[in-house]
Coordinates of N, CA and C in Angstrom, one line a residue:
X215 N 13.5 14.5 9.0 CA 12.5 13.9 8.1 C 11.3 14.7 8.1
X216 N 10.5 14.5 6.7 CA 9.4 15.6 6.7 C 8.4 14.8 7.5
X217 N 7.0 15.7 8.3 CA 6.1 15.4 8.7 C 4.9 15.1 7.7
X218 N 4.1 14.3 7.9 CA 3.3 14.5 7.1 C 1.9 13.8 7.5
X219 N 0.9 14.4 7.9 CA -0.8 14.2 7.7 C -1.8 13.7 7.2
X220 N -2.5 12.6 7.3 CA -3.0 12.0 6.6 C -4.6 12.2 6.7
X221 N -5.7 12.7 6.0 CA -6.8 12.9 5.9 C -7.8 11.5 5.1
X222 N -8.9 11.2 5.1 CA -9.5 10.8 4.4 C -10.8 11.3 4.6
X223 N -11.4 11.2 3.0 CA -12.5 12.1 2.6 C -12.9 11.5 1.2
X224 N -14.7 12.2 1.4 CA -15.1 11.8 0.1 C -15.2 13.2 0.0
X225 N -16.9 13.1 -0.7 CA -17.3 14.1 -0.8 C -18.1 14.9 -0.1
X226 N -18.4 14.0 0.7 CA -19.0 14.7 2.1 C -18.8 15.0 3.5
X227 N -17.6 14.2 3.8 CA -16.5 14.3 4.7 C -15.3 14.6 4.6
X228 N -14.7 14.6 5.3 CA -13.0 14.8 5.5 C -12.6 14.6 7.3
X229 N -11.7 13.4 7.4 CA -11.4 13.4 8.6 C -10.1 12.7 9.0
X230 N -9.6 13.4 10.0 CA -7.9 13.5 10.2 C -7.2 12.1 10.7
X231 N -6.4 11.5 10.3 CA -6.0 10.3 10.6 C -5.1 10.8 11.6
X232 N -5.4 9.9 12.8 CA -4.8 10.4 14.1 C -3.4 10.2 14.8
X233 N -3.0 10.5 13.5 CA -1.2 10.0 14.0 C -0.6 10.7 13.0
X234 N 0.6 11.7 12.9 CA 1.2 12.3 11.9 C 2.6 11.6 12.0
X235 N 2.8 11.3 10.4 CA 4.0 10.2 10.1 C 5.2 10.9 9.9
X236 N 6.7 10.7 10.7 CA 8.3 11.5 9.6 C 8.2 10.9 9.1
X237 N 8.3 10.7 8.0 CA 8.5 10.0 6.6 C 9.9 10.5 5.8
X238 N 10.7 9.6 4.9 CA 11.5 10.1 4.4 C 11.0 11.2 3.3
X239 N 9.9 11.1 2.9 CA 9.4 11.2 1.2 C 8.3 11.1 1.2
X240 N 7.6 11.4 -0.1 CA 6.5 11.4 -0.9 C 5.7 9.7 -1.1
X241 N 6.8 9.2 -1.3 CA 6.7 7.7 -1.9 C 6.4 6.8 -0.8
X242 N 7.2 7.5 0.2 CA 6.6 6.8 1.6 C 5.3 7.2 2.5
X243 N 5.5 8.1 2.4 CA 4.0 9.3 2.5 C 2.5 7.9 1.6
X244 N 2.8 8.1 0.5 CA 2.5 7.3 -0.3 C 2.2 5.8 0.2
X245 N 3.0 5.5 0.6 CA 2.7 3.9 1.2 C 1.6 3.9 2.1
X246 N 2.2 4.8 3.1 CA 1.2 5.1 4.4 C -0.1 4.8 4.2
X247 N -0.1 6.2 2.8 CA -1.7 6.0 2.4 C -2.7 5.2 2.3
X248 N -1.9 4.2 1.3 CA -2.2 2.8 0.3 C -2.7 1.8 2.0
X249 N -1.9 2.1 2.6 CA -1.9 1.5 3.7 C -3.1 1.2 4.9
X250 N -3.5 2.8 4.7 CA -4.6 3.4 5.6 C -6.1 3.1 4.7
X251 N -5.9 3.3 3.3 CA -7.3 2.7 2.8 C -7.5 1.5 2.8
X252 N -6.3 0.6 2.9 CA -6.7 -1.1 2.8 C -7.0 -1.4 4.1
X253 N -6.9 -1.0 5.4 CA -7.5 -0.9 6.5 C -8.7 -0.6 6.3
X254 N -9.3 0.8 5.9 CA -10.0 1.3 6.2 C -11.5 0.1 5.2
X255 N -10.7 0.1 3.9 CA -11.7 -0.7 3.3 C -11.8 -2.3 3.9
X256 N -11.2 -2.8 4.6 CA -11.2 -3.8 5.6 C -12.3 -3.8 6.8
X257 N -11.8 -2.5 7.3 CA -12.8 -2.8 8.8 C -14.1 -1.7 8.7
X258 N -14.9 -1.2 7.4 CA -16.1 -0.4 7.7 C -17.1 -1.9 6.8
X259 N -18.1 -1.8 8.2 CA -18.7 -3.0 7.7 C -19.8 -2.6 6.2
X260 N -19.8 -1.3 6.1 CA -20.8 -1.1 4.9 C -19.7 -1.1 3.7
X261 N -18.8 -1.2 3.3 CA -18.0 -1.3 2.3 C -18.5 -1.7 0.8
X262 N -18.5 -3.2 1.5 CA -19.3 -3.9 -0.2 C -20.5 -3.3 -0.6
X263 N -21.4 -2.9 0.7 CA -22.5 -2.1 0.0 C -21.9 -1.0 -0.6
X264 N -21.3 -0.4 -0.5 CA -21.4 0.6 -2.1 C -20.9 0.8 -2.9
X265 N -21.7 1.4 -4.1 CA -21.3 1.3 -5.3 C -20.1 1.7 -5.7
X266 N -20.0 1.2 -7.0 CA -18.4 1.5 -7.4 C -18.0 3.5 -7.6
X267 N -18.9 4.3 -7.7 CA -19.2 5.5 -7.6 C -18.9 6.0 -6.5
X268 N -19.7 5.1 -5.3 CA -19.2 5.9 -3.7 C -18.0 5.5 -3.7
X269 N -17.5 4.2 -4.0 CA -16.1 3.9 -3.4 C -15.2 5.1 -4.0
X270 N -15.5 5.3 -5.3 CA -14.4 6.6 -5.8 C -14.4 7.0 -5.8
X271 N -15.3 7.9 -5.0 CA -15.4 9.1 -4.2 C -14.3 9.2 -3.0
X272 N -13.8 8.1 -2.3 CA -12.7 8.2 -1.3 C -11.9 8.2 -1.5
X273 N -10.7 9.1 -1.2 CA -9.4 9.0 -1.4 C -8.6 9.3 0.2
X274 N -7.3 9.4 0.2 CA -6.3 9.7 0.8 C -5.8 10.8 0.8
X275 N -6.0 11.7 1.1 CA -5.1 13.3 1.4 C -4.0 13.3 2.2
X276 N -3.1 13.4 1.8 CA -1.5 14.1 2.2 C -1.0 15.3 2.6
X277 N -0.9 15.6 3.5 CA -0.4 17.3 3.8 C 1.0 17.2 4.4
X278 N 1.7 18.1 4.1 CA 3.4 18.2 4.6 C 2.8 19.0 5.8
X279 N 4.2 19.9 6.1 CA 4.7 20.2 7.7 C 3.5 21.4 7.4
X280 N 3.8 22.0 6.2 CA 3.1 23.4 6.3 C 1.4 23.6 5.4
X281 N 1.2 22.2 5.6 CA -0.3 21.9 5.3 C -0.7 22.0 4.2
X282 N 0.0 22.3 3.4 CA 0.0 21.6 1.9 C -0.6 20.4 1.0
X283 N -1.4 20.2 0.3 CA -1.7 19.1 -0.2 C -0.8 18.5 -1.1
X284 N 0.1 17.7 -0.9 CA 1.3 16.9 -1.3 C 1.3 15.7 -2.5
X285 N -0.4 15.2 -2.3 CA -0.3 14.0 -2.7 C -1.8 13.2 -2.4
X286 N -2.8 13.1 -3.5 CA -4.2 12.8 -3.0 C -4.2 11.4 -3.8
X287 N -4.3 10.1 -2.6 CA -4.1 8.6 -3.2 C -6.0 8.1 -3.4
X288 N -6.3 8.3 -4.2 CA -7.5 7.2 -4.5 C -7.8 6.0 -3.7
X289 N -9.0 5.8 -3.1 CA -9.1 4.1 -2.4 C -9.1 3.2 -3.6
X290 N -9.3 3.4 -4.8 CA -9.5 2.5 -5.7 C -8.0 1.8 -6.3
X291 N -7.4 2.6 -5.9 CA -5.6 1.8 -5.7 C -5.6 1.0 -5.2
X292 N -6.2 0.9 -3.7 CA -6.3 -0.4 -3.3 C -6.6 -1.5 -3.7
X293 N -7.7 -1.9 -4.3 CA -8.6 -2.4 -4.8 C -8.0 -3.0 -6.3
X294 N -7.3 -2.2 -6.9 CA -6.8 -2.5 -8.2 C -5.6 -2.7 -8.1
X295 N -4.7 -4.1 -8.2 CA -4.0 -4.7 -7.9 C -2.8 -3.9 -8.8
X296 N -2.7 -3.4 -10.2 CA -2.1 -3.1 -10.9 C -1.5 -1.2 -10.8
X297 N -1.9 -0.7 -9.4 CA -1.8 0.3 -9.4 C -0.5 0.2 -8.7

């Protein structure tokens, strides 16, 4: 199973989510993601304060075995039920 790395960053950060996933896939890769921003927008107490601008500034970065960018999920997936 592939390895895969999960980062989150806006535009002024970038920082390494501290557990690297086997995953079957992309799609799973993918869940992880989804997974890790609905956390993340859960437990940072400044959240609601910002604007709809800063929040889309955050996304989820994906990197395979050989560090590759795979797959960059939006936090605003979260948030938007129909994604």
């Amino acid at each position: 199973m592939p390895a895969y790395s999960f980062y989150v960053w806006n535009t002024r950060n970038r920082t390494k989510y501290p557990r690297i996933f086997d995953l079957p896939d992309v799609d799973a890769a993918r869940a992880v993601a989804l997974k890790i921003a609905r956390i993340f927008v859960e437990v940072v107490p400044y959240w609601g304060d910002l604007s709809p601008t800063q929040r889309n500034d955050f996304v989820v970065e994906i990197l395979d075995e050989a560090g590759q960018t795979v797959l960059t999920v939006p936090f605003r997936e979260v948030e938007d039920p129909k994604s």
